[in-house]
Short mmCIF file of C-alpha atoms and ligand atoms in Angstrom, two decimals:
data_model
loop_
_atom_site.label_atom_id
_atom_site.label_comp_id
_atom_site.label_asym_id
_atom_site.label_seq_id
_atom_site.Cartn_x
_atom_site.Cartn_y
_atom_site.Cartn_z
CA UNK A 1 99.38 113.69 94.10
CA UNK A 2 96.77 111.19 92.84
CA UNK A 3 94.22 110.08 95.32
CA UNK A 4 91.88 107.15 95.09
CA UNK A 5 89.33 105.36 97.22
CA UNK A 6 88.37 101.71 97.41
CA UNK A 7 86.74 99.52 100.06
CA UNK A 8 89.50 96.87 99.91
CA UNK A 9 93.03 97.28 98.87
CA UNK A 10 94.97 94.09 98.14
CA UNK A 11 98.73 94.25 98.26
CA UNK A 12 100.39 91.74 95.89
CA UNK A 13 98.88 89.82 92.93
CA UNK A 14 100.10 86.10 93.73
CA UNK A 15 97.71 83.34 94.33
CA UNK A 16 96.73 84.85 97.68
CA UNK A 17 95.92 88.33 96.20
CA UNK A 18 94.19 86.97 93.23
CA UNK A 19 91.89 84.58 95.22
CA UNK A 20 90.97 87.44 97.61
CA UNK A 21 90.34 89.88 94.77
CA UNK A 22 88.29 87.33 92.79
CA UNK A 23 86.03 86.74 95.87
CA UNK A 24 85.43 90.43 96.64
CA UNK A 25 84.89 91.36 92.98
CA UNK A 26 82.29 88.57 92.57
CA UNK A 27 80.51 89.88 95.76
CA UNK A 28 80.27 93.32 94.12
CA UNK A 29 82.70 95.01 96.55
CA UNK A 30 85.08 97.56 95.25
CA UNK A 31 88.55 96.19 95.39
CA UNK A 32 91.84 97.26 94.00
CA UNK A 33 95.01 95.23 93.67
CA UNK A 34 98.57 96.83 93.62
CA UNK A 35 101.43 94.63 92.51
CA UNK A 36 105.23 95.58 92.72
CA UNK A 37 106.28 93.50 89.61
CA UNK A 38 105.22 93.31 85.93
CA UNK A 39 103.87 89.85 85.23
CA UNK A 40 104.96 87.40 84.20
CA UNK A 41 107.43 87.31 87.09
CA UNK A 42 109.39 84.41 88.53
CA UNK A 43 108.47 82.99 92.00
CA UNK A 44 109.09 79.72 93.59
CA UNK A 45 106.27 77.47 94.97
CA UNK A 46 105.42 75.21 91.94
CA UNK A 47 104.02 71.95 93.33
CA UNK A 48 100.39 72.59 94.60
CA UNK A 49 98.38 70.44 96.83
CA UNK A 50 94.74 69.52 96.06
CA UNK A 51 93.05 71.70 98.78
CA UNK A 52 93.85 74.83 96.87
CA UNK A 53 91.59 73.54 93.95
CA UNK A 54 88.68 74.22 96.34
CA UNK A 55 89.63 77.84 96.59
CA UNK A 56 90.20 78.42 92.79
CA UNK A 57 86.90 76.67 92.16
CA UNK A 58 84.95 78.84 94.74
CA UNK A 59 86.05 82.06 93.19
CA UNK A 60 85.64 80.88 89.64
CA UNK A 61 89.30 80.67 88.76
CA UNK A 62 89.52 77.00 87.91
CA UNK A 63 88.57 77.01 84.24
CA UNK A 64 91.12 79.46 83.16
CA UNK A 65 93.78 77.36 84.86
CA UNK A 66 92.56 74.17 83.27
CA UNK A 67 92.97 75.70 79.78
CA UNK A 68 96.67 75.96 80.39
CA UNK A 69 97.27 72.16 80.54
CA UNK A 70 99.58 72.43 83.49
CA UNK A 71 101.16 69.13 84.53
CA UNK A 72 98.56 67.11 86.43
CA UNK A 73 99.96 66.19 89.88
CA UNK A 74 98.20 63.15 91.50
CA UNK A 75 100.51 62.48 94.37
CA UNK A 76 104.02 62.73 95.96
CA UNK A 77 106.93 60.27 95.95
CA UNK A 78 109.61 60.18 98.68
CA UNK A 79 112.87 58.35 98.14
CA UNK A 80 115.53 57.55 100.65
CA UNK A 81 118.24 55.43 99.18
CA UNK A 82 116.58 52.22 97.83
CA UNK A 83 113.43 52.83 99.87
CA UNK A 84 110.32 54.47 98.10
CA UNK A 85 107.20 55.95 99.80
CA UNK A 86 104.40 57.00 97.36
CA UNK A 87 101.22 58.82 98.24
CA UNK A 88 98.26 58.72 95.89
CA UNK A 89 95.77 61.67 96.56
CA UNK A 90 92.91 59.34 95.36
CA UNK A 91 93.59 57.11 98.42
CA UNK A 92 93.10 59.49 101.23
CA UNK A 93 90.85 59.62 104.28
CA UNK A 94 89.13 63.02 103.56
CA UNK A 95 86.82 63.46 100.64
CA UNK A 96 88.05 66.19 98.26
CA UNK A 97 90.26 66.83 95.33
CA UNK A 98 92.50 63.94 94.25
CA UNK A 99 94.72 65.91 91.82
CA UNK A 100 96.14 69.31 91.40
CA UNK A 101 99.02 70.76 89.22
CA UNK A 102 102.75 71.31 89.01
CA UNK A 103 103.09 74.82 87.54
CA UNK A 104 105.85 77.29 86.50
CA UNK A 105 104.46 80.12 88.63
CA UNK A 106 105.24 82.82 86.28
CA UNK A 107 102.68 81.48 83.88
CA UNK A 108 100.37 80.31 86.55
CA UNK A 109 100.10 83.55 88.47
CA UNK A 110 99.70 85.48 85.22
CA UNK A 111 96.91 83.35 84.07
CA UNK A 112 95.09 84.31 87.25
CA UNK A 113 95.67 87.96 86.90
CA UNK A 114 94.82 87.94 83.15
CA UNK A 115 91.47 86.27 84.01
CA UNK A 116 90.80 88.93 86.81
CA UNK A 117 91.61 91.78 84.40
CA UNK A 118 89.34 90.34 81.80
CA UNK A 119 86.58 90.42 84.32
CA UNK A 120 87.22 94.07 85.18
CA UNK A 121 89.05 93.81 88.35
CA UNK A 122 91.36 96.75 89.07
CA UNK A 123 94.90 95.66 89.19
CA UNK A 124 97.85 97.98 88.84
CA UNK A 125 101.19 96.42 88.02
CA UNK A 126 104.65 97.86 88.83
CA UNK A 127 103.24 99.89 91.79
CA UNK A 128 105.02 99.23 95.05
CA UNK A 129 103.42 99.96 98.50
CA UNK A 130 105.79 102.12 100.48
CA UNK A 131 103.94 103.14 103.52
CA UNK A 132 100.57 102.77 105.22
CA UNK A 133 98.94 105.19 107.59
CA UNK A 134 96.12 103.81 109.70
CA UNK A 135 93.40 106.35 110.74
CA UNK A 136 90.33 105.82 112.82
CA UNK A 137 88.10 104.13 110.18
CA UNK A 138 90.27 103.87 107.24
CA UNK A 139 93.86 103.63 105.98
CA UNK A 140 95.90 105.57 103.61
CA UNK A 141 98.43 103.70 101.59
CA UNK A 142 101.29 105.37 99.67
CA UNK A 143 102.36 103.58 96.40
CA UNK A 144 105.06 104.53 94.01
CA UNK A 145 105.55 103.65 90.20
CA UNK A 146 108.77 102.86 88.39
CA UNK A 147 109.43 106.53 87.67
CA UNK A 148 109.20 107.30 91.48
CA UNK A 149 105.66 109.05 91.16
CA UNK A 150 103.70 108.52 94.35
CA UNK A 151 99.92 108.26 94.88
CA UNK A 152 97.67 107.51 97.72
CA UNK A 153 94.79 104.97 98.21
CA UNK A 154 92.22 105.31 100.90
CA UNK A 155 90.66 101.90 101.96
CA UNK A 156 88.49 100.49 104.59
CA UNK A 157 90.39 97.22 104.65
CA UNK A 158 93.85 96.11 103.45
CA UNK A 159 94.66 92.54 102.62
CA UNK A 160 98.31 92.22 102.72
CA UNK A 161 99.10 89.29 100.20
CA UNK A 162 102.66 90.59 99.48
CA UNK A 163 104.39 87.17 100.08
CA UNK A 164 108.06 87.57 101.24
CA UNK A 165 107.69 91.36 100.57
CA UNK A 166 105.92 91.09 103.95
CA UNK A 167 104.75 94.70 103.72
CA UNK A 168 102.63 95.08 106.92
CA UNK A 169 104.70 92.75 109.04
CA UNK A 170 107.70 95.05 108.37
CA UNK A 171 105.86 98.37 108.61
CA UNK A 172 103.89 97.47 111.69
CA UNK A 173 106.72 95.47 113.52
CA UNK A 174 104.80 92.32 113.49
CA UNK A 175 107.65 89.89 112.64
CA UNK A 176 108.33 87.09 115.05
CA UNK A 177 111.08 84.35 114.83
CA UNK A 178 109.63 81.05 113.49
CA UNK A 179 109.81 77.80 115.59
CA UNK A 180 110.78 75.95 112.35
CA UNK A 181 114.65 75.06 112.17
CA UNK A 182 116.59 77.48 109.94
CA UNK A 183 116.49 76.05 106.49
CA UNK A 184 117.49 77.53 103.01
CA UNK A 185 116.97 76.51 99.47
CA UNK A 186 118.86 76.65 96.15
CA UNK A 187 116.92 75.84 92.90
CA UNK A 188 116.71 76.40 89.18
CA UNK A 189 114.84 74.95 86.11
CA UNK A 190 116.31 72.56 83.60
CA UNK A 191 115.24 71.46 80.13
CA UNK A 192 114.62 67.90 81.06
CA UNK A 193 115.78 66.11 77.93
CA UNK A 194 116.42 62.81 79.71
CA UNK A 195 113.06 62.78 81.33
CA UNK A 196 111.87 59.06 81.53
CA UNK A 197 108.40 58.87 79.77
CA UNK A 198 105.44 57.59 81.80
CA UNK A 199 104.09 58.11 85.18
CA UNK A 200 106.92 60.02 86.88
CA UNK A 201 105.66 63.45 85.71
CA UNK A 202 102.38 63.27 87.69
CA UNK A 203 104.02 63.69 90.94
CA UNK A 204 106.66 65.66 92.83
CA UNK A 205 109.60 63.54 93.94
CA UNK A 206 111.58 64.29 97.16
CA UNK A 207 115.03 62.58 97.29
CA UNK A 208 115.98 62.54 101.01
CA UNK A 209 119.79 62.64 100.98
CA UNK A 210 120.08 63.05 104.71
CA UNK A 211 117.65 63.64 107.64
CA UNK A 212 117.62 67.39 107.08
CA UNK A 213 118.53 67.77 103.39
CA UNK A 214 116.40 66.83 100.39
CA UNK A 215 116.02 67.53 96.67
CA UNK A 216 112.73 68.35 94.85
CA UNK A 217 112.17 67.26 91.34
CA UNK A 218 109.01 68.86 89.83
CA UNK A 219 108.42 68.05 86.07
CA UNK A 220 106.30 70.61 84.26
CA UNK A 221 104.17 69.95 81.11
CA UNK A 222 106.34 72.35 79.08
CA UNK A 223 109.29 69.82 79.10
CA UNK A 224 111.17 71.78 81.80
CA UNK A 225 111.70 70.55 85.30
CA UNK A 226 112.28 72.44 88.62
CA UNK A 227 115.07 71.15 90.90
CA UNK A 228 115.91 72.52 94.25
CA UNK A 229 117.65 71.59 97.46
CA UNK A 230 116.43 72.37 100.86
CA UNK A 231 118.79 72.02 103.90
CA UNK A 232 120.06 73.65 107.02
CA UNK A 233 121.34 77.18 106.17
CA UNK A 234 124.84 76.46 107.54
CA UNK A 235 125.32 73.31 105.52
CA UNK A 236 124.03 74.88 102.27
CA UNK A 237 126.32 77.76 102.90
CA UNK A 238 129.26 75.43 103.29
CA UNK A 239 129.08 74.64 99.57
CA UNK A 240 131.51 77.32 97.81
CA UNK A 241 131.57 79.10 94.50
CA UNK A 242 128.75 80.40 92.35
CA UNK A 243 125.26 79.36 92.91
CA UNK A 244 125.55 77.05 89.87
CA UNK A 245 128.65 75.37 91.50
CA UNK A 246 126.85 74.90 94.62
CA UNK A 247 123.81 73.32 93.13
CA UNK A 248 125.92 71.12 90.88
CA UNK A 249 127.75 69.82 93.86
CA UNK A 250 124.66 69.39 95.85
CA UNK A 251 123.21 67.33 92.79
CA UNK A 252 126.01 64.84 93.28
CA UNK A 253 124.36 63.76 96.58
CA UNK A 254 121.45 62.46 94.58
CA UNK A 255 121.99 58.88 93.44
CA UNK A 256 118.57 58.96 91.87
CA UNK A 257 118.91 62.19 89.86
CA UNK A 258 122.62 63.07 89.33
CA UNK A 259 122.89 61.39 85.97
CA UNK A 260 119.63 62.60 84.61
CA UNK A 261 120.47 66.35 85.27
CA UNK A 262 124.30 66.11 84.89
CA UNK A 263 125.80 68.77 82.52
CA UNK A 264 122.35 69.96 81.42
CA UNK A 265 122.43 73.69 81.30
CA UNK A 266 120.51 75.70 84.03
CA UNK A 267 117.76 77.84 82.72
CA UNK A 268 118.64 80.56 85.11
CA UNK A 269 121.54 80.99 87.66
CA UNK A 270 120.27 79.22 90.65
CA UNK A 271 118.64 81.37 93.24
CA UNK A 272 119.16 80.93 96.92
CA UNK A 273 116.54 81.81 99.61
CA UNK A 274 117.87 81.89 103.01
CA UNK A 275 116.06 81.05 106.32
CA UNK A 276 112.84 80.41 104.73
CA UNK A 277 110.44 80.15 107.70
CA UNK A 278 108.52 83.18 108.58
CA UNK A 279 106.14 83.96 111.35
CA UNK A 280 104.15 86.99 112.77
CA UNK A 281 102.81 88.20 116.18
CA UNK A 282 99.31 88.60 114.78
CA UNK A 283 97.41 87.75 111.76
CA UNK A 284 95.03 90.72 111.60
CA UNK A 285 94.38 94.04 113.11
CA UNK A 286 91.99 96.98 112.78
CA UNK A 287 91.51 97.47 109.03
CA UNK A 288 94.04 94.88 107.93
CA UNK A 289 94.61 91.25 107.58
CA UNK A 290 97.71 89.23 106.62
CA UNK A 291 97.35 86.40 104.15
CA UNK A 292 99.63 83.77 102.48
CA UNK A 293 103.38 84.12 102.97
CA UNK A 294 102.89 87.63 104.31
CA UNK A 295 101.54 85.92 107.47
CA UNK A 296 103.14 82.49 108.04
CA UNK A 297 105.46 80.24 106.08
CA UNK A 298 106.71 77.03 107.40
CA UNK A 299 108.95 75.01 104.93
CA UNK A 300 108.72 73.73 101.37
CA UNK A 301 108.68 70.10 102.49
CA UNK A 302 105.05 69.41 102.09
CA UNK A 303 104.21 72.02 99.47
CA UNK A 304 101.74 73.71 101.61
CA UNK A 305 102.65 77.49 100.85
CA UNK A 306 100.02 78.05 97.92
CA UNK A 307 97.30 76.21 99.78
CA UNK A 308 97.73 78.36 102.87
CA UNK A 309 97.97 81.36 100.67
CA UNK A 310 94.65 80.73 98.95
CA UNK A 311 92.92 79.38 102.15
CA UNK A 312 93.79 82.41 104.03
CA UNK A 313 92.84 84.71 101.24
CA UNK A 314 89.38 83.03 100.82
CA UNK A 315 88.57 82.97 104.49
CA UNK A 316 89.54 86.63 105.05
CA UNK A 317 87.91 87.89 101.91
CA UNK A 318 84.64 86.20 103.14
CA UNK A 319 84.95 87.83 106.64
CA UNK A 320 85.61 91.34 105.12
CA UNK A 321 82.54 90.88 102.71
CA UNK A 322 80.57 90.08 105.91
CA UNK A 323 81.87 92.94 107.89
CA UNK A 324 81.12 95.38 104.93
CA UNK A 325 77.51 93.99 104.94
CA UNK A 326 77.29 95.19 108.52
CA UNK A 327 77.44 91.79 110.07
CA UNK A 328 79.60 91.20 113.22
CA UNK A 329 82.90 89.30 112.69
CA UNK A 330 85.02 87.79 115.42
CA UNK A 331 88.33 87.94 113.66
CA UNK A 332 90.06 86.14 116.56
CA UNK A 333 88.11 82.93 116.33
CA UNK A 334 86.95 83.08 112.59
CA UNK A 335 90.18 84.04 111.15
CA UNK A 336 93.23 83.73 113.47
CA UNK A 337 92.25 80.63 115.48
CA UNK A 338 90.98 78.94 112.31
CA UNK A 339 94.13 79.58 110.28
CA UNK A 340 96.51 78.81 113.08
CA UNK A 341 94.80 75.33 113.65
CA UNK A 342 95.71 74.38 110.05
CA UNK A 343 99.27 75.93 110.48
CA UNK A 344 99.77 74.00 113.65
CA UNK A 345 98.88 70.60 112.03
CA UNK A 346 101.28 71.19 109.17
CA UNK A 347 103.99 72.63 111.62
CA UNK A 348 103.87 69.26 113.44
CA UNK A 349 104.50 67.30 110.25
CA UNK A 350 107.38 69.74 109.18
CA UNK A 351 109.03 69.50 112.64
CA UNK A 352 108.52 65.72 112.82
CA UNK A 353 109.97 65.35 109.36
CA UNK A 354 113.23 67.00 110.51
CA UNK A 355 113.29 65.04 113.78
CA UNK A 356 113.18 61.86 111.57
CA UNK A 357 109.95 60.52 113.12
CA UNK A 358 107.86 61.02 110.06
CA UNK A 359 110.60 59.70 107.77
CA UNK A 360 110.50 56.39 110.06
CA UNK A 361 106.64 56.12 109.34
CA UNK A 362 107.12 56.87 105.56
CA UNK A 363 109.92 54.36 105.09
CA UNK A 364 108.83 51.60 107.29
CA UNK A 365 108.84 47.97 105.84
CA UNK A 366 105.42 47.29 107.30
CA UNK A 367 103.19 50.03 105.93
CA UNK A 368 99.76 50.43 107.49
CA UNK A 369 97.17 51.32 104.69
CA UNK A 370 94.84 53.16 107.08
CA UNK A 371 97.58 55.32 108.54
CA UNK A 372 98.83 56.07 105.06
CA UNK A 373 95.44 57.26 103.90
CA UNK A 374 95.15 59.58 106.91
CA UNK A 375 98.60 61.05 106.38
CA UNK A 376 97.83 61.37 102.65
CA UNK A 377 94.94 63.75 103.59
CA UNK A 378 97.23 66.01 105.56
CA UNK A 379 99.67 65.94 102.56
CA UNK A 380 96.86 66.90 100.39
CA UNK A 381 96.12 69.97 102.49
CA UNK A 382 92.91 68.76 104.26
CA UNK A 383 94.25 69.82 107.70
CA UNK A 384 90.97 71.04 109.20
CA UNK A 385 89.22 67.54 108.91
CA UNK A 386 88.92 66.46 112.58
CA UNK A 387 87.54 63.15 111.60
CA UNK A 388 91.18 62.30 110.75
CA UNK A 389 92.98 61.15 113.62
CA UNK A 390 96.26 62.47 112.07
CA UNK A 391 94.71 65.83 112.16
CA UNK A 392 92.91 65.69 115.41
CA UNK A 393 95.78 64.15 117.38
CA UNK A 394 98.60 65.32 115.21
CA UNK A 395 100.94 66.22 118.15
CA UNK A 396 100.81 62.80 119.70
CA UNK A 397 100.07 60.39 116.78
CA UNK A 398 103.11 61.00 114.73
CA UNK A 399 105.44 60.51 117.56
CA UNK A 400 103.53 57.28 118.88
CA UNK A 401 103.41 55.68 115.44
CA UNK A 402 107.21 56.47 114.83
CA UNK A 403 107.93 54.85 118.31
CA UNK A 404 105.95 51.79 117.33
CA UNK A 405 107.79 51.64 113.98
CA UNK A 406 111.06 51.52 116.10
CA UNK A 407 109.73 48.76 118.32
CA UNK A 408 108.65 46.63 115.38
CA UNK A 409 112.05 47.12 113.85
CA UNK A 410 113.79 46.05 117.16
CA UNK A 411 111.51 43.00 117.41
CA UNK A 412 112.22 41.98 113.85
CA UNK A 413 115.99 42.16 114.89
CA UNK A 414 116.70 44.70 112.33
P1 FAD B 501 103.59 85.38 96.29
O1 FAD B 501 103.11 84.56 95.38
O2 FAD B 501 104.93 85.63 96.68
O3 FAD B 501 102.95 86.95 95.74
C1 FAD B 501 103.29 88.10 96.43
C2 FAD B 501 103.18 89.19 95.54
O4 FAD B 501 103.30 90.52 96.20
C3 FAD B 501 104.49 89.20 94.56
O5 FAD B 501 103.91 89.16 93.21
C4 FAD B 501 105.31 90.54 94.85
O6 FAD B 501 105.71 91.11 93.82
C5 FAD B 501 104.14 91.29 95.57
N1 FAD B 501 104.65 92.37 96.57
C6 FAD B 501 105.66 92.20 97.33
N2 FAD B 501 105.96 93.34 97.91
C7 FAD B 501 105.08 94.36 97.43
C8 FAD B 501 104.83 95.76 97.61
N3 FAD B 501 105.66 96.45 98.53
N4 FAD B 501 103.88 96.31 97.00
C9 FAD B 501 103.16 95.62 96.05
N5 FAD B 501 103.39 94.25 95.80
C10 FAD B 501 104.28 93.67 96.42
N6 FAD B 501 104.55 76.40 98.00
C11 FAD B 501 103.92 75.46 97.38
O7 FAD B 501 102.51 75.52 97.41
N7 FAD B 501 104.58 74.53 96.83
C12 FAD B 501 105.81 74.35 96.62
O8 FAD B 501 106.35 73.45 96.13
C13 FAD B 501 106.55 75.35 97.29
N8 FAD B 501 107.87 75.33 97.20
C14 FAD B 501 108.64 76.41 97.79
C15 FAD B 501 109.96 76.42 97.82
C16 FAD B 501 110.79 77.37 98.33
C17 FAD B 501 112.22 77.35 98.44
C18 FAD B 501 110.14 78.51 98.98
C19 FAD B 501 110.91 79.59 99.75
C20 FAD B 501 108.66 78.50 98.92
C21 FAD B 501 108.02 77.42 98.38
N9 FAD B 501 106.55 77.38 98.47
C22 FAD B 501 105.85 76.51 97.87
C23 FAD B 501 105.83 78.52 99.15
C24 FAD B 501 105.23 79.54 97.94
O9 FAD B 501 106.24 80.15 97.34
C25 FAD B 501 104.37 80.62 98.66
O10 FAD B 501 103.67 80.07 99.80
C26 FAD B 501 103.41 81.28 97.72
O11 FAD B 501 104.09 81.77 96.55
C27 FAD B 501 102.72 82.28 98.56
O12 FAD B 501 101.78 83.13 97.76
P2 FAD B 501 101.37 84.45 98.07
O13 FAD B 501 100.31 84.93 97.14
O14 FAD B 501 101.21 84.62 99.56
O15 FAD B 501 102.74 85.37 97.73
#
């Protein structure tokens, strides 16, 4: 059996694995990436938020992405019947990126891995991790190729960036039920021949058809648009027939988008992902760290997935480099607590979205520009900025402002 050695083994070549590998490679650390699929491969998660630009920039992956002319995303738009709430990332409390992209992930992720391969990073595609054996000071990972040939990789550290593959959470029994309500999603791509020209492409639109059910519309620069519904699992399962029938019936719920997408062929049979939210008992252990979706995934509602994937990759890769240089690392505070702080902020917004409190603030008739800028920073992914009251006091503030919005409505006799 073939046996190899590396300092760091990265499982999965999505944005999380790519950012981690880029950082370590730049630091001169020996790193190897193993990826189950051949790229390009489809994955969902197409609307980015500005914070991830910091990570791509920090590891030198921004220029290769810029060359692809992906659709520029400058904000987000929420619709509820006739009401509209728009966020513009240039009007936010925290300094930072005020734009990002909307991307077909197959091309986006391949751009990242192509760039890494060009630089000389060792990435092996169509190699699936089957088992990991943790020893005293290293681990031995068994991988297999398409023909069933196995080989072993000895590593000092493993970064598990395997997304919903959730390799180490499965193998080490780290899975834990998420606190986020059970939601599922059905989605596809459409050739958007009735796309209105002008500004609309520059933002994701969320069409809120009920408190817990909403449609995303994400236009790409290649003329295609991603459409997808998110809602309670039981509700989405109550739609019958093929996935195409289900999505077409769901599309009838959208007054804004039904006509635009009616009768247009779907690029692929819509896919359904059930019970999306994922959580784990711990984010790291001796010789390993979990990043991206392999660690936590909340909900698609604020498009935070890729940003958490790149944030966790960047932070963990820095800590591994530090430890390999012989410096002390406190994984509990420097990684786990740091990541969970950000997750908790987003988690409040996701939960309060589905209780309806955040929707009250978004769709109020008496919008407060200061509050809007502060919430905009959260939606841009700047959830570690404690100067933002909507980060620092997230638990309390969303509920309080929603309550005041109710009182204002009552006083106005609405
Ligand atoms: P991935 O991008 O999933 O990459 C993981 C890689 O690991 C894959 O290539 C996989 O093949 C590989 N792998 C898996 N198992 C193994 C194995 N055993 N061995 C080797 N390799 C393996 N996020 C956003 O930012 N914006 C959005 O608009 C958004 N919308 C979403 C909508 C839905 C319905 C869902 C479910 C998620 C959405 N997300 C969104 C989240 C987003 O999909 C993820 O957060 C993001 O892709 C995570 O990146 P990653 O690098 O952790 O994992």
